[in-house]
Short mmCIF file of N, CA and C in Angstrom, two decimals:
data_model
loop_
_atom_site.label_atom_id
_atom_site.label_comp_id
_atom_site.label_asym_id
_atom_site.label_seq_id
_atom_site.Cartn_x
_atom_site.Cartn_y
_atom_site.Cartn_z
N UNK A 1467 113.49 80.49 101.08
CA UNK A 1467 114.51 81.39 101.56
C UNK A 1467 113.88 82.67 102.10
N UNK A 1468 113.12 83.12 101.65
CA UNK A 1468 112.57 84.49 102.16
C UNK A 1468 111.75 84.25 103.31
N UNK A 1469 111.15 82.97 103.53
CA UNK A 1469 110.16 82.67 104.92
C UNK A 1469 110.88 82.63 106.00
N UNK A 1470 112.16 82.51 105.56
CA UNK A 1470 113.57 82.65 106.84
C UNK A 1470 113.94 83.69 107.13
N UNK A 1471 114.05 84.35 105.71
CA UNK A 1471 114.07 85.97 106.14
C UNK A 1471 113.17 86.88 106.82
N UNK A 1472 112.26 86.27 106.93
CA UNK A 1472 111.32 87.12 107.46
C UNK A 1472 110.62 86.74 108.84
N UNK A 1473 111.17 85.51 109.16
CA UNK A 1473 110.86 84.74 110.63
C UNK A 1473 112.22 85.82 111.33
N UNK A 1474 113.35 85.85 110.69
CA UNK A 1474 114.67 86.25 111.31
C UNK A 1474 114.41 87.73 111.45
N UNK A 1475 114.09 88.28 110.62
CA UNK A 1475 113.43 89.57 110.77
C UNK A 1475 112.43 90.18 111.98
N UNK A 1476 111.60 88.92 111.85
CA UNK A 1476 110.52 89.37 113.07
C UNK A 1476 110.71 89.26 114.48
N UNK A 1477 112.34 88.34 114.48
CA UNK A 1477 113.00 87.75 115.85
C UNK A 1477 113.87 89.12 116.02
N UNK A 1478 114.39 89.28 114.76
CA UNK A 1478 115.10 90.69 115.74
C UNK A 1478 114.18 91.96 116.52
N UNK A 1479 112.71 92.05 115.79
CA UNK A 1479 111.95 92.63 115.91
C UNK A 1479 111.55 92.40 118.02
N UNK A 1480 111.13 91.34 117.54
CA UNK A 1480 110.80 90.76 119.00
C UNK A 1480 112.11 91.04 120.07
N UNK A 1481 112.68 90.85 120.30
CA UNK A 1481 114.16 91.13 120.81
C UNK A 1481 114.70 92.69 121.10
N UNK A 1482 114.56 93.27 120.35
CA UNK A 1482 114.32 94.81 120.36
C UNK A 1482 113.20 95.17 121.15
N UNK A 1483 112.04 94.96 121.01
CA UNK A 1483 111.32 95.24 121.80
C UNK A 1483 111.05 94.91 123.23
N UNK A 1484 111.48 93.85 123.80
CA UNK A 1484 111.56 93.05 124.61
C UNK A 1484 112.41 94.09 126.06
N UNK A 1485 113.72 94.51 124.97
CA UNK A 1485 114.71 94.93 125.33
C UNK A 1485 114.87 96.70 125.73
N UNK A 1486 113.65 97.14 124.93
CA UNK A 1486 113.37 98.29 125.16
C UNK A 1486 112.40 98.81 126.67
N UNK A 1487 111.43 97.43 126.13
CA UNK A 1487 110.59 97.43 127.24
C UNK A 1487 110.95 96.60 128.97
N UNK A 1488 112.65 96.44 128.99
CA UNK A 1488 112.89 96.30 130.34
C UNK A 1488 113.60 97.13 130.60
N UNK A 1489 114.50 98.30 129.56
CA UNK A 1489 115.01 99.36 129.94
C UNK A 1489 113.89 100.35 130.57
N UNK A 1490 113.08 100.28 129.72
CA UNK A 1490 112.01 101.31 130.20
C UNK A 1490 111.30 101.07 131.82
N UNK A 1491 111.50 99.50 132.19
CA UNK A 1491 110.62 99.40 133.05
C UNK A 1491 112.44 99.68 134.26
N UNK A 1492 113.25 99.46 134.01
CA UNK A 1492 114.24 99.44 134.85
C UNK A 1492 114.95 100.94 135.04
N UNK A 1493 114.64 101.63 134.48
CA UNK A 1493 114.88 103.04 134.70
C UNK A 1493 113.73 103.72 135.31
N UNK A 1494 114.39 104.49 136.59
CA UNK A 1494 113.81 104.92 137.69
C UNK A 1494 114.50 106.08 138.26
N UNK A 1495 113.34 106.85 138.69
CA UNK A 1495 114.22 108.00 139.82
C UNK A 1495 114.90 107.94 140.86
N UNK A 1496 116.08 108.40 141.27
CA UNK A 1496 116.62 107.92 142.50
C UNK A 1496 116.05 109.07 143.38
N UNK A 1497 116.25 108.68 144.67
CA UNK A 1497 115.94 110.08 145.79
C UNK A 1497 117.36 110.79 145.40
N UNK A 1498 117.52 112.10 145.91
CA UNK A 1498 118.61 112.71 146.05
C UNK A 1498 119.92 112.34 147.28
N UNK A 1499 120.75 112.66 146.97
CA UNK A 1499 121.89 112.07 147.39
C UNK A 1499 122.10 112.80 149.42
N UNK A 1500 121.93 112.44 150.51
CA UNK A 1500 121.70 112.96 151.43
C UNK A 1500 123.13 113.06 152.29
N UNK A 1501 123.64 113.74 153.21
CA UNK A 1501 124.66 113.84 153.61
C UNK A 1501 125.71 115.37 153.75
N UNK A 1502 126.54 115.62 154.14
CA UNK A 1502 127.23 116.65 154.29
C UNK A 1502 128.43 116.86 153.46
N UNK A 1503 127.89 118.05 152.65
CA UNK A 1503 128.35 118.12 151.11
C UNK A 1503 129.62 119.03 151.10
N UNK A 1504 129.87 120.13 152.13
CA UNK A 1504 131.12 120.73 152.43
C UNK A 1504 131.90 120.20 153.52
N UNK A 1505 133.00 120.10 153.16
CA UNK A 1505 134.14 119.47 154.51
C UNK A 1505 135.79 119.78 153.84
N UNK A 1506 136.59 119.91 155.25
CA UNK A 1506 137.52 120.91 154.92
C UNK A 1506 138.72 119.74 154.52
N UNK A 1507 139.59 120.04 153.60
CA UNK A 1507 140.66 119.13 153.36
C UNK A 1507 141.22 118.18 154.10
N UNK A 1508 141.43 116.50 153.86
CA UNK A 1508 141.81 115.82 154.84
C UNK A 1508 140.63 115.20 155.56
N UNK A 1509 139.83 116.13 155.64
CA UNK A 1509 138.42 114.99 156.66
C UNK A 1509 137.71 114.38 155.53
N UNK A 1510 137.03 113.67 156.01
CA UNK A 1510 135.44 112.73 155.42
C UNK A 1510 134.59 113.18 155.80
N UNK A 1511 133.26 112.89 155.11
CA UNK A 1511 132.13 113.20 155.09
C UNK A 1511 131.51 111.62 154.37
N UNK A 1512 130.70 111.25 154.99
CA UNK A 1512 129.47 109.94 154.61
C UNK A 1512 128.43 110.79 153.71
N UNK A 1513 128.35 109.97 152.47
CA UNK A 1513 127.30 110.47 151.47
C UNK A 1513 126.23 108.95 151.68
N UNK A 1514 124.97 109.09 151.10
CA UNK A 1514 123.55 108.00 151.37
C UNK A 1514 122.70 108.15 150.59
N UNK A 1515 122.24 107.51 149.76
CA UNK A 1515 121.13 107.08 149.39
C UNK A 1515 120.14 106.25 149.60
N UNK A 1516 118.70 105.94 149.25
CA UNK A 1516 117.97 105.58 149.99
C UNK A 1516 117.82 104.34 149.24
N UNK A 1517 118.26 104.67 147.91
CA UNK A 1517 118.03 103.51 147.12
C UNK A 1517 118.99 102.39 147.27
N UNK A 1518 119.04 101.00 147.54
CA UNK A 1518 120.15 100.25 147.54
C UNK A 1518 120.73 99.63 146.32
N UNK A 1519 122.07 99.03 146.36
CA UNK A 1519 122.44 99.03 145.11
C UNK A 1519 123.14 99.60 143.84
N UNK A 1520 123.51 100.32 144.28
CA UNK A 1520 124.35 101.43 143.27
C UNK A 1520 125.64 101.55 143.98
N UNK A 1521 126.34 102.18 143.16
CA UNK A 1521 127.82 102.27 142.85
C UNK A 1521 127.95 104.24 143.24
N UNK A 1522 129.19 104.41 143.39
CA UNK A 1522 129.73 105.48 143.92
C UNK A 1522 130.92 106.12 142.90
N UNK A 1523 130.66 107.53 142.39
CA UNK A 1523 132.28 108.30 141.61
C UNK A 1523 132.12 109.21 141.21
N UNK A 1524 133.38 109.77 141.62
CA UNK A 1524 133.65 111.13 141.85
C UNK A 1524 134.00 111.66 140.33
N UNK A 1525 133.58 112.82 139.76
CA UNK A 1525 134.36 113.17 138.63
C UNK A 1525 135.66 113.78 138.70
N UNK A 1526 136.08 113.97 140.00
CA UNK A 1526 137.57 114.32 140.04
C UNK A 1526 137.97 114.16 141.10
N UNK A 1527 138.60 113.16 141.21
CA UNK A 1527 139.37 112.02 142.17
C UNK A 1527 140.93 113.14 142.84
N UNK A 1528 141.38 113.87 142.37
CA UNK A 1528 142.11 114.93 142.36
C UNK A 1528 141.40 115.95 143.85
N UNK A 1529 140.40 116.10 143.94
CA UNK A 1529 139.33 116.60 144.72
C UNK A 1529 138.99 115.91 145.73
N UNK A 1530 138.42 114.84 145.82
CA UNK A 1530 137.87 114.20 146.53
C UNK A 1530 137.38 112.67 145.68
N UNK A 1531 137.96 111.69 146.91
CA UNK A 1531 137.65 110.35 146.11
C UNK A 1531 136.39 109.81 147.15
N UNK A 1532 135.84 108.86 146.82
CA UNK A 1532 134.60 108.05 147.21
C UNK A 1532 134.73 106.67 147.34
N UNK A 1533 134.47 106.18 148.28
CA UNK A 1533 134.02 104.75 148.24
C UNK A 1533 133.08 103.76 147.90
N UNK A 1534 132.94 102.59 148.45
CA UNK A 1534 132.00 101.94 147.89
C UNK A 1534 130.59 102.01 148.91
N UNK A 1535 130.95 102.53 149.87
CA UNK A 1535 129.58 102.57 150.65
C UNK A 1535 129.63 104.27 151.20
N UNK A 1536 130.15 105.19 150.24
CA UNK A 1536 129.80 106.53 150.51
C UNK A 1536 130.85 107.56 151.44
N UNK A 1537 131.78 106.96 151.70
CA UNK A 1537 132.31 107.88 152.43
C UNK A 1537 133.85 108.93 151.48
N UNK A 1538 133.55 109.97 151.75
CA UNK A 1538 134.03 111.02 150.41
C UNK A 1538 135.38 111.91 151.03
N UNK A 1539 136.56 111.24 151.02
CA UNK A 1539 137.68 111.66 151.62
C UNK A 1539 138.35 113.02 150.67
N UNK A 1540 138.47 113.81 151.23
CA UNK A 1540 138.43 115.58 150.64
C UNK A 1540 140.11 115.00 150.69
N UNK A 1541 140.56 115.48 149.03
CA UNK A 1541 142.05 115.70 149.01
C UNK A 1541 142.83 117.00 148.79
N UNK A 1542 141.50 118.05 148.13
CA UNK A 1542 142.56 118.84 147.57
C UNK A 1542 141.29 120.14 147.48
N UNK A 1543 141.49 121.15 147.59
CA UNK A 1543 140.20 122.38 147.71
C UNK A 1543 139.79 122.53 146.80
N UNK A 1544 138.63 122.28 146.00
CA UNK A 1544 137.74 122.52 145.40
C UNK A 1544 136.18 121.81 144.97
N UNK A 1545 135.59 121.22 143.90
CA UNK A 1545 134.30 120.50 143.84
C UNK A 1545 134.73 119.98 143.03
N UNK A 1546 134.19 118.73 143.40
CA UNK A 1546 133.72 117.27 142.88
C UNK A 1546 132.53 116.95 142.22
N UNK A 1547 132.30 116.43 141.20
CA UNK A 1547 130.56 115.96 141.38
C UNK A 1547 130.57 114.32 141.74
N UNK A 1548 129.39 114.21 142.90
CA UNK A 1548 129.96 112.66 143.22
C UNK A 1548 128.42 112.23 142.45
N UNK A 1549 128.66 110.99 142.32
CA UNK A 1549 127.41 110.38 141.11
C UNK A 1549 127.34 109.18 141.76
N UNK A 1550 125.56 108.76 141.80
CA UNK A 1550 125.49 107.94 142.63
C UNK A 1550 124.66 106.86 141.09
N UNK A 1551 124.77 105.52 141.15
CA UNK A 1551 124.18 104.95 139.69
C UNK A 1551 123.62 103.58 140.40
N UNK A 1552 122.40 103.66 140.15
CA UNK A 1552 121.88 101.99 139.97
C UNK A 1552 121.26 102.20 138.51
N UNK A 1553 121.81 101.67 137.83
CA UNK A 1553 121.30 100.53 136.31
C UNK A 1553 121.66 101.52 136.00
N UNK A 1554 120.27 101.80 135.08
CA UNK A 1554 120.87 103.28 133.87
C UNK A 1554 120.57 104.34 134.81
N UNK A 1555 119.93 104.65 135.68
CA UNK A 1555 119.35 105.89 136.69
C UNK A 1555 120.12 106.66 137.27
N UNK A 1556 120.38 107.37 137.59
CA UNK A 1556 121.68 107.93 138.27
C UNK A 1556 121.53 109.65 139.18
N UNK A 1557 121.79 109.89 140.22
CA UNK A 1557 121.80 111.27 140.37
C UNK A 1557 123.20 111.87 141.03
N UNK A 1558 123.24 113.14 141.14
CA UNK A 1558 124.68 113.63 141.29
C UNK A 1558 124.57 114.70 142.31
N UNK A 1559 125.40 115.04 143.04
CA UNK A 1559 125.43 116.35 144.13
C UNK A 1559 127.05 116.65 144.15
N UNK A 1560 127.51 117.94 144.46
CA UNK A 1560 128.35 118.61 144.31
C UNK A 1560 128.79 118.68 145.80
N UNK A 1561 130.42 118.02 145.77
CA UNK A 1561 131.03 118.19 147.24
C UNK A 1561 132.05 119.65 146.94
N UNK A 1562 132.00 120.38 147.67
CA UNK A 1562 133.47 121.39 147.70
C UNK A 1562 133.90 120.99 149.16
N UNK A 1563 135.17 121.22 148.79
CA UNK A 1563 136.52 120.70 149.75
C UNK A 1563 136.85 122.51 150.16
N UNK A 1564 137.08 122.50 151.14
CA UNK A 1564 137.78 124.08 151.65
C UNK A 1564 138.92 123.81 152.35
N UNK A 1565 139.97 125.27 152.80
CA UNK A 1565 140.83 124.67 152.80
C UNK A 1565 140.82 124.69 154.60
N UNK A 1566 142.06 124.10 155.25
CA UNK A 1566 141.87 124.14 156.69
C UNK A 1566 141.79 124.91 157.66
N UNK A 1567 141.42 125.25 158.52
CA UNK A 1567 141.61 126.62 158.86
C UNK A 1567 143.26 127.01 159.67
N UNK A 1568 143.17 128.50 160.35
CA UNK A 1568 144.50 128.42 160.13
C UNK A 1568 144.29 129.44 161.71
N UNK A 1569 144.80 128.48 162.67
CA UNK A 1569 144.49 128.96 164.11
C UNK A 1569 145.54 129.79 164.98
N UNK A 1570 145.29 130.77 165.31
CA UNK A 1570 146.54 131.67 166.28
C UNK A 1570 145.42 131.79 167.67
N UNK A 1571 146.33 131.65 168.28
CA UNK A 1571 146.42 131.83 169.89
C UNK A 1571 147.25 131.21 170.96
N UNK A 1572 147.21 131.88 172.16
CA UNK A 1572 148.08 131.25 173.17
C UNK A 1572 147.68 129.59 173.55
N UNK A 1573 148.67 128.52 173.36
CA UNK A 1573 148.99 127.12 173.81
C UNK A 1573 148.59 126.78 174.82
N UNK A 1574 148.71 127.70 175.77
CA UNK A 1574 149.22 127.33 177.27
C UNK A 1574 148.36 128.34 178.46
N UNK A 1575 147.67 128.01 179.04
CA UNK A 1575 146.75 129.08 180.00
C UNK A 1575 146.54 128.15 181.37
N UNK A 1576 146.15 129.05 182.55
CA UNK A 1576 146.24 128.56 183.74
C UNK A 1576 144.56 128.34 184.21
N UNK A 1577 144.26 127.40 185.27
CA UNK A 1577 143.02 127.14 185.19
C UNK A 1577 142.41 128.80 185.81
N UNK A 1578 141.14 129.08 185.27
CA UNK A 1578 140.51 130.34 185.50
C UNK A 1578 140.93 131.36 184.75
N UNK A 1579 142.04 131.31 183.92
CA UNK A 1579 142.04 132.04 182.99
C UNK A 1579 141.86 131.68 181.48
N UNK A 1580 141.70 133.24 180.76
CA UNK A 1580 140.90 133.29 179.37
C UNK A 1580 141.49 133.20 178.89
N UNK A 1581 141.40 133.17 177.42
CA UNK A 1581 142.21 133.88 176.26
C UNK A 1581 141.13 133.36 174.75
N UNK A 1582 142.06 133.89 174.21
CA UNK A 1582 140.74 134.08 172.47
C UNK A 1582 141.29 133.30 171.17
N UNK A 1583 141.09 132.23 170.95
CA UNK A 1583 141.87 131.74 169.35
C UNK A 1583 141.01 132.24 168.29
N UNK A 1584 141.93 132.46 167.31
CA UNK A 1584 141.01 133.13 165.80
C UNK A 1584 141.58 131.98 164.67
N UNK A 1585 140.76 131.85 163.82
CA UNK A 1585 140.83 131.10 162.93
C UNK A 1585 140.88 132.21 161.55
N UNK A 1586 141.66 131.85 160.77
CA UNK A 1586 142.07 132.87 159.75
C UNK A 1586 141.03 132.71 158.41
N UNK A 1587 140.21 131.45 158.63
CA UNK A 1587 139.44 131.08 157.90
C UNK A 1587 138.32 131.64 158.31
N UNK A 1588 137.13 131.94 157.73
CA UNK A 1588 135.71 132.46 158.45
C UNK A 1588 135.06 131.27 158.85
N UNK A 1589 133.83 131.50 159.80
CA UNK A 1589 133.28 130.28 160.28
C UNK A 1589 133.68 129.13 161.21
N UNK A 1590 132.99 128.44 161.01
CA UNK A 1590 133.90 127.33 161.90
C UNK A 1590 132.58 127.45 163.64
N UNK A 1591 133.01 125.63 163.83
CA UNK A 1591 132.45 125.78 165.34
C UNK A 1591 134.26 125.56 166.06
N UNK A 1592 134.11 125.99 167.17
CA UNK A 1592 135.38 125.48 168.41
C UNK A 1592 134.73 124.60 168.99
N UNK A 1593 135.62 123.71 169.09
CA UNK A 1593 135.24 122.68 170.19
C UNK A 1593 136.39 122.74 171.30
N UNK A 1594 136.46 121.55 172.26
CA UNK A 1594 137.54 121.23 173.03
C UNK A 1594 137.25 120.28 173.77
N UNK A 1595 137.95 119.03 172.87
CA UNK A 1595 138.05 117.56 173.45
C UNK A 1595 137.72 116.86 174.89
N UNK A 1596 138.15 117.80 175.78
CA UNK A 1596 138.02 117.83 177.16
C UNK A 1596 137.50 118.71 177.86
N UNK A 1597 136.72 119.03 177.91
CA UNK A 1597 135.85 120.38 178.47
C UNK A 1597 135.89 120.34 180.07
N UNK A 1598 136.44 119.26 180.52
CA UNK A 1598 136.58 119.39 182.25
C UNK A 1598 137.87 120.19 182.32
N UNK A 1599 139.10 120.32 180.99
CA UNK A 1599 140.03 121.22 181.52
C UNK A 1599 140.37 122.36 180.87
N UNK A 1600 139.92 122.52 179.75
CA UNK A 1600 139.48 123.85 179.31
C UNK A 1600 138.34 123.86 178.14
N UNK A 1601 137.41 125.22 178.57
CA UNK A 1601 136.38 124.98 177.56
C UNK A 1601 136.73 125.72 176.23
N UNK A 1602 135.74 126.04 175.60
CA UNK A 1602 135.97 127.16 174.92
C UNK A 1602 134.43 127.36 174.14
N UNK A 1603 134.01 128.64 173.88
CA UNK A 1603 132.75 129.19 173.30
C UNK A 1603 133.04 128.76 171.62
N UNK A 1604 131.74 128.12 171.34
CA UNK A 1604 131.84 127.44 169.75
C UNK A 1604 131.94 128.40 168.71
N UNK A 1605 131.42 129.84 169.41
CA UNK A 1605 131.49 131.30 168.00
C UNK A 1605 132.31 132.07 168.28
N UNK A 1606 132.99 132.12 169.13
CA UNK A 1606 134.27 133.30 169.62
C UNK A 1606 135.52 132.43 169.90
N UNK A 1607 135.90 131.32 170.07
CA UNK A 1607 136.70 131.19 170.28
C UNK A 1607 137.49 131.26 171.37
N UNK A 1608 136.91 131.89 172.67
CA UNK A 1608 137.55 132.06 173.87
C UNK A 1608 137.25 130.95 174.83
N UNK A 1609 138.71 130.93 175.37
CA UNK A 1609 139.00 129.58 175.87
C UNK A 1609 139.53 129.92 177.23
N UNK A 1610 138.43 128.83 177.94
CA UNK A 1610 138.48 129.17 179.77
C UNK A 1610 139.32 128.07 180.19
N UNK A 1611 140.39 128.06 181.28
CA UNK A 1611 140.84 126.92 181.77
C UNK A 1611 140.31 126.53 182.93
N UNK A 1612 139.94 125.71 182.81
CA UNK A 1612 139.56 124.77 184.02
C UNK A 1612 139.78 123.99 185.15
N UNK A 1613 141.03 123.43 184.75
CA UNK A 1613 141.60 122.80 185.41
C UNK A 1613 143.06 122.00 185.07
N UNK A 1614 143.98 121.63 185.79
CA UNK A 1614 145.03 120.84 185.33
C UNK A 1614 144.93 119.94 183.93
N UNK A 1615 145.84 119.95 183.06
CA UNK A 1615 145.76 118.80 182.10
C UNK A 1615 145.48 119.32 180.88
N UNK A 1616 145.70 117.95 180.11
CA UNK A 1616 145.82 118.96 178.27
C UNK A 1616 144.10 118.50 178.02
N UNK A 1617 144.01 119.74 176.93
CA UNK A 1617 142.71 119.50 176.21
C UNK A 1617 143.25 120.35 174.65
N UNK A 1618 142.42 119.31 173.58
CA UNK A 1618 142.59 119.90 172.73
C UNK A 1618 141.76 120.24 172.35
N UNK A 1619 141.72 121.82 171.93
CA UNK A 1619 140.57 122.31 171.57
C UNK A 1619 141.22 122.95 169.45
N UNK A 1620 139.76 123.17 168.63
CA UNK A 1620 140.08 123.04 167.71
C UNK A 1620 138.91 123.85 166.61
N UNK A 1621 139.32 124.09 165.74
CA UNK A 1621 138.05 124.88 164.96
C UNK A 1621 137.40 124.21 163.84
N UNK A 1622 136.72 123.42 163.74
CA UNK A 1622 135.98 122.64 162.84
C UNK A 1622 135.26 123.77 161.49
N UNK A 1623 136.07 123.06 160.25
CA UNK A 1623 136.11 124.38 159.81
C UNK A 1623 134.89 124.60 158.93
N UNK A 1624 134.18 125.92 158.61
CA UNK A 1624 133.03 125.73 157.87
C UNK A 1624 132.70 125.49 156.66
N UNK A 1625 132.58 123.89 156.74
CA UNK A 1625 132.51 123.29 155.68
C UNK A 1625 131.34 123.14 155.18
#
């Protein structure tokens, strides 16, 4: 009876160790999490890792939720930590959500003439969808018309 006990003994022994020594060999550093970590409520942003294989989640889904291949849809203004995991390894980066910006200016302008939109939010680039019918400068906000036809122009906010 005791030569059993002690074969059974040495099997748990073996087994434990076995088990230690593929955790050890299977835990690894990940690279850091790469991608654009501020974005304003409502948009996405693509998060990446280099490592393949891992899983994607947000600690507050309330904030911003995540998918399965990285893309981090902003719900609500504030930070997230998104956590990226293969096996036991894991690393984390911090998204903040801001809120949208908040645009005044004239709608409606004739080609060759100016005018100025402000965004109530700081930062931000301007764009404008169509730049053959009105442009506009990406840090001021002033918007040239060009020509007949709609363009939407817009303040991408600094996220």
């Amino acid at each position: 009876m005791q030569l059993k006990l002690k074969k059974l003994k040495r099997m748990k022994h073996l087994k434990l160790t076995v088990l230690a020594m593929l955790i050890a060999c299977y835990s690894f550093a990940l690279t850091p999490i790469t991608g654009i970590l501020t974005v304003c409520k409502w948009d996405t942003t693509e998060l990446a890792n280099a490592t393949p294989g891992g899983s994607w989640s947000s600690s507050d889904p309330s904030v911003g939720t995540i998918d399965a291949i990285g893309i981090v849809t902003a719900l609500n203004v504030g930070t997230t930590d998104i956590t990226y995991t293969v096996g036991p390894s894991y690393v984390t980066a911090t998204v903040t959500v801001n809120f949208l910006p908040t645009i005044t200016g004239i709608s409606s302008i004739y080609s060759s003439v100016s005018t100025t939109w402000t965004n109530a939010s700081p930062g931000g680039t301007w764009i404008s969808a169509n730049p053959s019918v009105a442009t506009i400068d990406a840090s001021t906000g002033v918007i040239l018309g060009i020509s007949g036809g709609y363009a939407y122009c817009d303040n991408e906010c600094s996220a």
